[in-house]
PDB file of C-alpha atoms in Angstrom:
ATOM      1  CA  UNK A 161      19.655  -6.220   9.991  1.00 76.00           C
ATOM      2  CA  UNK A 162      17.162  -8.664   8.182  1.00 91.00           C
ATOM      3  CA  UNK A 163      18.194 -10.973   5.300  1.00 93.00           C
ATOM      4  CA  UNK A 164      18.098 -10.421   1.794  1.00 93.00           C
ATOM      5  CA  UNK A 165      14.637 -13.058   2.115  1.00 94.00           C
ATOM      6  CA  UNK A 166      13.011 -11.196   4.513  1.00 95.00           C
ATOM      7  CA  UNK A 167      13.351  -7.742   2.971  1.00 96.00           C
ATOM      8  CA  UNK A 168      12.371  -9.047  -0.114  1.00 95.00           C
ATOM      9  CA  UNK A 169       8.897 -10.461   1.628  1.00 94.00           C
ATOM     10  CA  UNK A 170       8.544  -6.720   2.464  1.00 96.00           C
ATOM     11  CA  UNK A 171       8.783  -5.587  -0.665  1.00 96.00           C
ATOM     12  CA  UNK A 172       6.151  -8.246  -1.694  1.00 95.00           C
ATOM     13  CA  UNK A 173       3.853  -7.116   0.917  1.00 94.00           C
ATOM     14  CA  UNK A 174       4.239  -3.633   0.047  1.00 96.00           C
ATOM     15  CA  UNK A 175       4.082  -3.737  -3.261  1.00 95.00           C
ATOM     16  CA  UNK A 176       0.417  -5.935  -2.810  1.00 94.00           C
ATOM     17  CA  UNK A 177      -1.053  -3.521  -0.264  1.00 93.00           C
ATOM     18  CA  UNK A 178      -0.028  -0.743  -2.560  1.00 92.00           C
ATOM     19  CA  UNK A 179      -1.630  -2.397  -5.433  1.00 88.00           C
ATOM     20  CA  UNK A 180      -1.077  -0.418  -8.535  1.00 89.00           C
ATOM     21  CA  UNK A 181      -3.043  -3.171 -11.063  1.00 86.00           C
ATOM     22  CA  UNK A 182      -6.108  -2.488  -9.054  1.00 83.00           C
ATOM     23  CA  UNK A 183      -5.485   1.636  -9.330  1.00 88.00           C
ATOM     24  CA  UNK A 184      -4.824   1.059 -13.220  1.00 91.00           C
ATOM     25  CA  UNK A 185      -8.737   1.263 -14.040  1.00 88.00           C
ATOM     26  CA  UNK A 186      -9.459   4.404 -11.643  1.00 89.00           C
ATOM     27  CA  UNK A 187      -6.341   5.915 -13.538  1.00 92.00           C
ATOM     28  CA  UNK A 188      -7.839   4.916 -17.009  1.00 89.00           C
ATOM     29  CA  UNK A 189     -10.795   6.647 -16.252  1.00 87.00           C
ATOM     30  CA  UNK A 190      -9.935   9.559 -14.511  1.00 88.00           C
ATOM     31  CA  UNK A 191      -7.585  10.695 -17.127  1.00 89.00           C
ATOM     32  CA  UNK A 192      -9.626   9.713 -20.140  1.00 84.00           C
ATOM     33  CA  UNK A 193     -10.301  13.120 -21.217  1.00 83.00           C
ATOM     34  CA  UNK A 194      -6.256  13.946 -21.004  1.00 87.00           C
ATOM     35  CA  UNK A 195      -3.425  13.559 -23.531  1.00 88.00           C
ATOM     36  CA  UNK A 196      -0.606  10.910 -23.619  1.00 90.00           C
ATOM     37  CA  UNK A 197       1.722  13.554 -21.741  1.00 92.00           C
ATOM     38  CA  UNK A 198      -0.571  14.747 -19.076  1.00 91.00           C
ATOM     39  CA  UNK A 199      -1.507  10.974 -18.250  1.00 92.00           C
ATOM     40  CA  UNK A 200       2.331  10.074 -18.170  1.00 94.00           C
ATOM     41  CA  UNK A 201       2.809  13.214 -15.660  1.00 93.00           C
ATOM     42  CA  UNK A 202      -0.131  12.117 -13.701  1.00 94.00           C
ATOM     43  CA  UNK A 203       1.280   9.078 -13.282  1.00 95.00           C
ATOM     44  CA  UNK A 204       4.839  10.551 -12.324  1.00 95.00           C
ATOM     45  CA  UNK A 205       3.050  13.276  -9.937  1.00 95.00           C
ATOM     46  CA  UNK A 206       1.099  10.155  -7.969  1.00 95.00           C
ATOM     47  CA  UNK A 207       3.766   7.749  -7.876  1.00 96.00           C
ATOM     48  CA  UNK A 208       6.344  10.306  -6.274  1.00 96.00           C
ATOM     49  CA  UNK A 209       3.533  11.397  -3.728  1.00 96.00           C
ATOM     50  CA  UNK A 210       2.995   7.746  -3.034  1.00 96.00           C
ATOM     51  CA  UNK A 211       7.011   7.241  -2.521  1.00 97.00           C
ATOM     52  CA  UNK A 212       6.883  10.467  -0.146  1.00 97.00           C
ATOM     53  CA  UNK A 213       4.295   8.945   1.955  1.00 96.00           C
ATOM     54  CA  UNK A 214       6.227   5.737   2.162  1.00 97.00           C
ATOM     55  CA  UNK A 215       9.387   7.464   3.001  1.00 97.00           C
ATOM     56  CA  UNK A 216       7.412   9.730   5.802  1.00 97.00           C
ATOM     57  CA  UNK A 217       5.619   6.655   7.276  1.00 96.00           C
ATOM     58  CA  UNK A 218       9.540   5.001   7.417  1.00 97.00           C
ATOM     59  CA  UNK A 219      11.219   7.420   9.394  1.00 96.00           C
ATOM     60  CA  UNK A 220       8.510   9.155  11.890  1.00 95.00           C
ATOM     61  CA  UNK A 221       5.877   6.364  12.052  1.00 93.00           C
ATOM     62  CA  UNK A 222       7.796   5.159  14.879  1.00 88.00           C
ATOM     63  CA  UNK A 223       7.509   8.481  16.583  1.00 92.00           C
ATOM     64  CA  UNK A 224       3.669   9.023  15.298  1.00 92.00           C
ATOM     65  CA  UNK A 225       3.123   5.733  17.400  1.00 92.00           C
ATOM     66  CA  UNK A 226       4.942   7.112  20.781  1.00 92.00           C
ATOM     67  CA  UNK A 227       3.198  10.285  20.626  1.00 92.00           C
ATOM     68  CA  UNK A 228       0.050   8.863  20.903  1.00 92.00           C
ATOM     69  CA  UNK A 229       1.241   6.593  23.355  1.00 93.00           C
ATOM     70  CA  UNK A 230       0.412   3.293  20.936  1.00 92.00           C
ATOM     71  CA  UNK A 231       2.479   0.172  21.273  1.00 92.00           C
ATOM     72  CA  UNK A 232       3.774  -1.464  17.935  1.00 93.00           C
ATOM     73  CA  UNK A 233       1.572  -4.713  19.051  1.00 93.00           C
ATOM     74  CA  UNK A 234      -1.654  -2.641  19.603  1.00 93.00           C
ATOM     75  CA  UNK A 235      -0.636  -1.111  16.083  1.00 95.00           C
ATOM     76  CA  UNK A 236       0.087  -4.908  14.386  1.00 95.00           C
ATOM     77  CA  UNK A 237      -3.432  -5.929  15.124  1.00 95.00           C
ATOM     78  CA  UNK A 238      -5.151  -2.388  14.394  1.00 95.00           C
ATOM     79  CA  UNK A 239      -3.060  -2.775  10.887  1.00 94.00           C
ATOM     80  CA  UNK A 240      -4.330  -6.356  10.518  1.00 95.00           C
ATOM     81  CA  UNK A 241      -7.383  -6.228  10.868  1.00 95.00           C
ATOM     82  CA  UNK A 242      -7.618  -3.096   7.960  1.00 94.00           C
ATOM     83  CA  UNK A 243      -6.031  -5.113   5.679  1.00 94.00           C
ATOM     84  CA  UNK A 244      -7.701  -8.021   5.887  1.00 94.00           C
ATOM     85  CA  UNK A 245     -10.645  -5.714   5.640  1.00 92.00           C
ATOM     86  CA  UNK A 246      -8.792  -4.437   2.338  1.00 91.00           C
ATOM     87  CA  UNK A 247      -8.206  -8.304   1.350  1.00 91.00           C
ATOM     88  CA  UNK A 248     -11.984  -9.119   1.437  1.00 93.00           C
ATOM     89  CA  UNK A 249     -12.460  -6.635  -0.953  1.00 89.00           C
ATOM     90  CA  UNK A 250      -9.843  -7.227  -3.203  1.00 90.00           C
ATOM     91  CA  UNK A 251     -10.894 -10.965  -3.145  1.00 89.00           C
ATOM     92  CA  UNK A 252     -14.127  -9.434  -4.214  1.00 87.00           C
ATOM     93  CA  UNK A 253     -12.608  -7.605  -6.790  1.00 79.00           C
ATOM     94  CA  UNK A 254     -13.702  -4.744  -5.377  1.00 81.00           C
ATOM     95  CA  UNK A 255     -11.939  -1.267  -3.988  1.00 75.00           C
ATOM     96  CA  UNK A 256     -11.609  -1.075  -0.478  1.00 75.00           C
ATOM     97  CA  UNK A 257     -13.102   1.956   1.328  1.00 70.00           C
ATOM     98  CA  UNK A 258      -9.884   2.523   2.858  1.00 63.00           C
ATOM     99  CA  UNK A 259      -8.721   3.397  -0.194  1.00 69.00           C
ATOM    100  CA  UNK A 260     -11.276   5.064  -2.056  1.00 67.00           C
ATOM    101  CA  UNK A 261     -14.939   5.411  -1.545  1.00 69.00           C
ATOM    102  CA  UNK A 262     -17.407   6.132  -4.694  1.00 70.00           C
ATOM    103  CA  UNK A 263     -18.153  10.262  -3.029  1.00 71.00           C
ATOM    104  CA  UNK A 264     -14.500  10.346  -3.429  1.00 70.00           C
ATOM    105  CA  UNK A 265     -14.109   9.324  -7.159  1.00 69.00           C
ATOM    106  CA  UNK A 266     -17.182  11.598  -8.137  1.00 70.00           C
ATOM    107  CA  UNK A 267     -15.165  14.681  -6.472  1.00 73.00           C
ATOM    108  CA  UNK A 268     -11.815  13.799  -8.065  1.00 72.00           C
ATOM    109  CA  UNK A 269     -14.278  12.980 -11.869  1.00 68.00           C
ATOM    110  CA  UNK A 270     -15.083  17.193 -11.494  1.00 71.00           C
ATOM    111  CA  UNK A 271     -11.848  18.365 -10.582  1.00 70.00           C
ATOM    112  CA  UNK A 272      -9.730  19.506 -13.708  1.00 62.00           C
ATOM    113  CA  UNK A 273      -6.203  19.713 -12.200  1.00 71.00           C
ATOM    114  CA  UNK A 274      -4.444  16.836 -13.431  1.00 72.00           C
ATOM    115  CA  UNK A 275      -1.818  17.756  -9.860  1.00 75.00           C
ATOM    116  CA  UNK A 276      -4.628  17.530  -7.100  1.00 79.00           C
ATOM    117  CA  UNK A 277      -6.161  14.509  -8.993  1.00 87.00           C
ATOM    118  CA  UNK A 278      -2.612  12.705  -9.432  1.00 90.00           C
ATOM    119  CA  UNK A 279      -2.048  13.380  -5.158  1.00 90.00           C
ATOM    120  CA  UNK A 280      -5.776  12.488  -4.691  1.00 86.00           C
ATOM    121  CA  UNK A 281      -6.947  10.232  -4.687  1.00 86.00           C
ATOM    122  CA  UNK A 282      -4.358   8.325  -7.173  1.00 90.00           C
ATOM    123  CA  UNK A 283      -1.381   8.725  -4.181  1.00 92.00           C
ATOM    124  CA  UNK A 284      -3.041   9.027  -0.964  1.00 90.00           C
ATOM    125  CA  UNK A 285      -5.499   6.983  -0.642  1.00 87.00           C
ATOM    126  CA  UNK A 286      -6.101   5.241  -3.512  1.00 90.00           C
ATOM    127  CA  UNK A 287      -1.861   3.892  -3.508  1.00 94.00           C
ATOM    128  CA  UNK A 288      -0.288   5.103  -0.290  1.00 94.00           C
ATOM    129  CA  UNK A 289      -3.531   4.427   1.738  1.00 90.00           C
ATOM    130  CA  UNK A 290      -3.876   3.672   5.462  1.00 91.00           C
ATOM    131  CA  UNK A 291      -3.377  -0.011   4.696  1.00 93.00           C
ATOM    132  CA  UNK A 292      -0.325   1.037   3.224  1.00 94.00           C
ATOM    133  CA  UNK A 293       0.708   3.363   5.680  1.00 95.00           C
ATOM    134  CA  UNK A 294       0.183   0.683   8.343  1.00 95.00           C
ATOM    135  CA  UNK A 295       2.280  -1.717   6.663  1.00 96.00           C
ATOM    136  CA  UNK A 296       5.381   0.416   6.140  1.00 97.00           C
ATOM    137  CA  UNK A 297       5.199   1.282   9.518  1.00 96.00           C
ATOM    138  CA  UNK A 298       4.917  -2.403  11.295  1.00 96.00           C
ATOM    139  CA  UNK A 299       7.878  -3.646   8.660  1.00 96.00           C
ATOM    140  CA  UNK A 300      10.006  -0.046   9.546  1.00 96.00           C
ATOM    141  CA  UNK A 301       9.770  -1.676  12.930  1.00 92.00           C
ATOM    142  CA  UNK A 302      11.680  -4.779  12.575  1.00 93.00           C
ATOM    143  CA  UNK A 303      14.668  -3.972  12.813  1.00 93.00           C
ATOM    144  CA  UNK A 304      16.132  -0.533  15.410  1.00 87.00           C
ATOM    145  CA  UNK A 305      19.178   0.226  13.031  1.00 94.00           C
ATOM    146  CA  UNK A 306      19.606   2.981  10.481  1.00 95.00           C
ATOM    147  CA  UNK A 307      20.867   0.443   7.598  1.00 96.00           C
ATOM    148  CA  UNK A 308      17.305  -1.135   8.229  1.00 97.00           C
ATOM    149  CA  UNK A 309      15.516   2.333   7.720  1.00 96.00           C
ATOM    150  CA  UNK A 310      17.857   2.868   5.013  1.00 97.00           C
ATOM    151  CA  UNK A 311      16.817  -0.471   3.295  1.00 97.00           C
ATOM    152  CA  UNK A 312      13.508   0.353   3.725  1.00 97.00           C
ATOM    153  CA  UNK A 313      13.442   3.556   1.731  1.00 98.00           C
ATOM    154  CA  UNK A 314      15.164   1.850  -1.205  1.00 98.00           C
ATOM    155  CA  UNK A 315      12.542  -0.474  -1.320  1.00 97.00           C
ATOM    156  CA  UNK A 316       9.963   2.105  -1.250  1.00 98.00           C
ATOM    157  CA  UNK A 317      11.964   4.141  -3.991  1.00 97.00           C
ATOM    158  CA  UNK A 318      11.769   0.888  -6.220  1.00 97.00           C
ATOM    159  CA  UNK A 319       8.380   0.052  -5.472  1.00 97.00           C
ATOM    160  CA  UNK A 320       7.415   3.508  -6.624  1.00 97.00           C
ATOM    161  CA  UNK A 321       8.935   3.112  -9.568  1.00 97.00           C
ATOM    162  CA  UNK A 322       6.698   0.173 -10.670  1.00 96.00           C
ATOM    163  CA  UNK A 323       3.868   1.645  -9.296  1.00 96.00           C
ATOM    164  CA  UNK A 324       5.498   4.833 -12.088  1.00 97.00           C
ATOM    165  CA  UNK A 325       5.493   2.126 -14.385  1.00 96.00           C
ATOM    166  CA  UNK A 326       2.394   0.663 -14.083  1.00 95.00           C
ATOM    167  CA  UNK A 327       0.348   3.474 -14.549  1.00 95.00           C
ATOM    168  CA  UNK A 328       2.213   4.820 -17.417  1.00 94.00           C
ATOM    169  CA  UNK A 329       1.421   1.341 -19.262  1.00 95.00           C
ATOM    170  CA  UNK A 330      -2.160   1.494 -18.305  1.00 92.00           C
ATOM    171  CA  UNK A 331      -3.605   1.662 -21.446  1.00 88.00           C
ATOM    172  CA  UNK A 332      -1.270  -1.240 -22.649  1.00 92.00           C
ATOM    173  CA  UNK A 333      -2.268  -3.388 -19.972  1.00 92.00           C
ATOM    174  CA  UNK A 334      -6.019  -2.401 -19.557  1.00 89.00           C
ATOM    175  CA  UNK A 335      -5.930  -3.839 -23.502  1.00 89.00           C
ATOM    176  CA  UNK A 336      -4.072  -6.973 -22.824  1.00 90.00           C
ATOM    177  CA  UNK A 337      -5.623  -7.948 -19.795  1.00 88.00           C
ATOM    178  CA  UNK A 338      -8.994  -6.746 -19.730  1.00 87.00           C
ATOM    179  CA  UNK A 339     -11.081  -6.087 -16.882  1.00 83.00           C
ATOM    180  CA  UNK A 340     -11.422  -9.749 -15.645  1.00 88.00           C
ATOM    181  CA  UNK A 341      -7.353 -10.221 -16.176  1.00 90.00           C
ATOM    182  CA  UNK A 342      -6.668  -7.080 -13.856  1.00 89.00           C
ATOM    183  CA  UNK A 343      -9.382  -8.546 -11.502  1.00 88.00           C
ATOM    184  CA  UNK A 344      -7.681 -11.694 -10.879  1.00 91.00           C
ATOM    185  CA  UNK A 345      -4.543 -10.288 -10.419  1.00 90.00           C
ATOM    186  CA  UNK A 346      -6.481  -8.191  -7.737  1.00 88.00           C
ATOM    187  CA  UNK A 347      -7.456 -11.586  -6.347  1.00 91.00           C
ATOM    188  CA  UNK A 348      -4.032 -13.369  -6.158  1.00 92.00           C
ATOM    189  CA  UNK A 349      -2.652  -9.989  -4.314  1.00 92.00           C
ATOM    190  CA  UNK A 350      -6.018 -10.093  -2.092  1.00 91.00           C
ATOM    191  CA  UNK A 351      -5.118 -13.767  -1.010  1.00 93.00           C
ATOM    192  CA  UNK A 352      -1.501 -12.917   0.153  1.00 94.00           C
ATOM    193  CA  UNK A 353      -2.875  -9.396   1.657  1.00 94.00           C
ATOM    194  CA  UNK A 354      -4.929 -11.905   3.973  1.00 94.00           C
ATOM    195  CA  UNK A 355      -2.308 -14.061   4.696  1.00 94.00           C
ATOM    196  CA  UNK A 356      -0.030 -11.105   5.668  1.00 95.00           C
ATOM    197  CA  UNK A 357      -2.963  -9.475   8.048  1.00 95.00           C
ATOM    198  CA  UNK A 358      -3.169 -12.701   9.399  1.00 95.00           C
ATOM    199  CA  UNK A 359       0.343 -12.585  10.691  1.00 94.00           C
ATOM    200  CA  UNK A 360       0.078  -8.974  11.822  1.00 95.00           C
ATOM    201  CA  UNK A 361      -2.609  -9.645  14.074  1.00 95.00           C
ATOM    202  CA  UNK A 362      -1.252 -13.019  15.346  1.00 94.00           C
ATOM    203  CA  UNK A 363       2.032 -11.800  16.328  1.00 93.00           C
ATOM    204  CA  UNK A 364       0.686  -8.379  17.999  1.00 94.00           C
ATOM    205  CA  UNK A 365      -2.130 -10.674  19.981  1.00 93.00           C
ATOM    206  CA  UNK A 366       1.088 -12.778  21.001  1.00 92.00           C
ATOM    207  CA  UNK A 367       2.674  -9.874  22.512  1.00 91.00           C
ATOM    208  CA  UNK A 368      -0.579  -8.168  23.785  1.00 88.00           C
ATOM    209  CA  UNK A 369      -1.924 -11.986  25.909  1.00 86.00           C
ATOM    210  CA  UNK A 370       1.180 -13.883  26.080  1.00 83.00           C
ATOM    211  CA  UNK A 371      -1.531 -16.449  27.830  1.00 79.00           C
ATOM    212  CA  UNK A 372      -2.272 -17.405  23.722  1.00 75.00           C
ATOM    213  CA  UNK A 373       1.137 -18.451  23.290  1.00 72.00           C
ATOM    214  CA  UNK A 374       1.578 -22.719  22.801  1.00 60.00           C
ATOM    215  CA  UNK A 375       4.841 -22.277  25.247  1.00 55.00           C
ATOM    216  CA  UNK A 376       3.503 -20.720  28.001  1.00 48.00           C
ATOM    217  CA  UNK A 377       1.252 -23.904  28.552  1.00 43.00           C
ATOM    218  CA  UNK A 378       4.140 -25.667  28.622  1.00 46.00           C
TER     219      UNK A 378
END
């Protein structure tokens, strides 16, 4: 089992690939036309759907990965290199593709059910994206025991909770912060997104050419 330190760097790095200050503006505006209660459901609907995803990509990524034959190194630099993709953008203060693309806001700006808008593209992919997905999966990893996977989930649990939390204060904290307040934050979780890709893909390119490690020129 990890320590209390490291499980509490995964729920850091989930909670910034998850990102729920960046979603707060795509929730503001695709539930302006709705009323205080179906906004605070909304918000309930996509953070559960988020936590599902998070709990499904806990206990079968692992076996997601073997059928397909992938190795969790192949995976760590596959993951990496999306979310530093994901980081550029966020640096940018922009929304990744990965987790929503402007054909896919349109879509989910006609639909009128507050449900299919809450599960997308709020949950999946605009919350519990690939990035995200990715993530839960590579950290799930760490550890073979069930009090790890079990660890795991509560941190997931939690996270959706603030994610809950966070959208249900929108409003509030659209008018506190402002645009240009939300978009730093965005920033300062883009930075540490990069620095945690970084170490994705450096430890799976470790594994994959053991050649690049300092010790084996030793």
């Amino acid at each position: 089992m990890l320590s209390f330190a490291d499980y509490s760097q995964i729920a850091i790095g989930i909670i910034t690939v998850f990102s729920p200050f960046a979603a707060i503006p795509i929730f503001v505006s695709l539930t302006s036309n709705t009323t205080i209660q179906q906004k605070n459901q909304t918000a309930k609907t996509a953070s559960i759907a988020a936590g599902i995803a998070g709990l499904i990509s806990v206990w079968i990524g692992e076996h997601i990965l073997m059928f397909f034959g992938i190795s969790i190194s192949s995976f760590k630099i596959a993951g990496g290199i999306l979310l530093l993709l994901m980081a550029i953008n966020m640096l940018n203060a922009k929304t990744p593709n990965a987790k929503s693309t402007k054909e896919e806001l349109e879509e989910a700006h006609e639909k009128t059910n507050i449900s299919e808008i809450a599960i997308v593209p709020l949950a999946i992919p605009l919350i519990a994206g690939p990035g995200a997905i990715s993530t839960i999966i590579i950290y799930s990893q760490q550890d073979s025991s069930l009090i790890h996977l079990l660890y795991m989930s509560l941190i997931i649990v939690l996270l959706s909770a603030i994610v809950f939390v966070s959208l249900r204060a929108s409003t509030f904290i659209t008018k506190k912060l402002g645009i240009t307040g939300i978009n730093v934050i965005s920033r300062v979780m883009g930075l540490i997104l990069a620095s945690i890709s970084i170490e994705f893909i450096v430890s799976g390119l470790l594994v994959v050419f053991p050649v690049l490690s300092i010790t084996s020129f030793q």
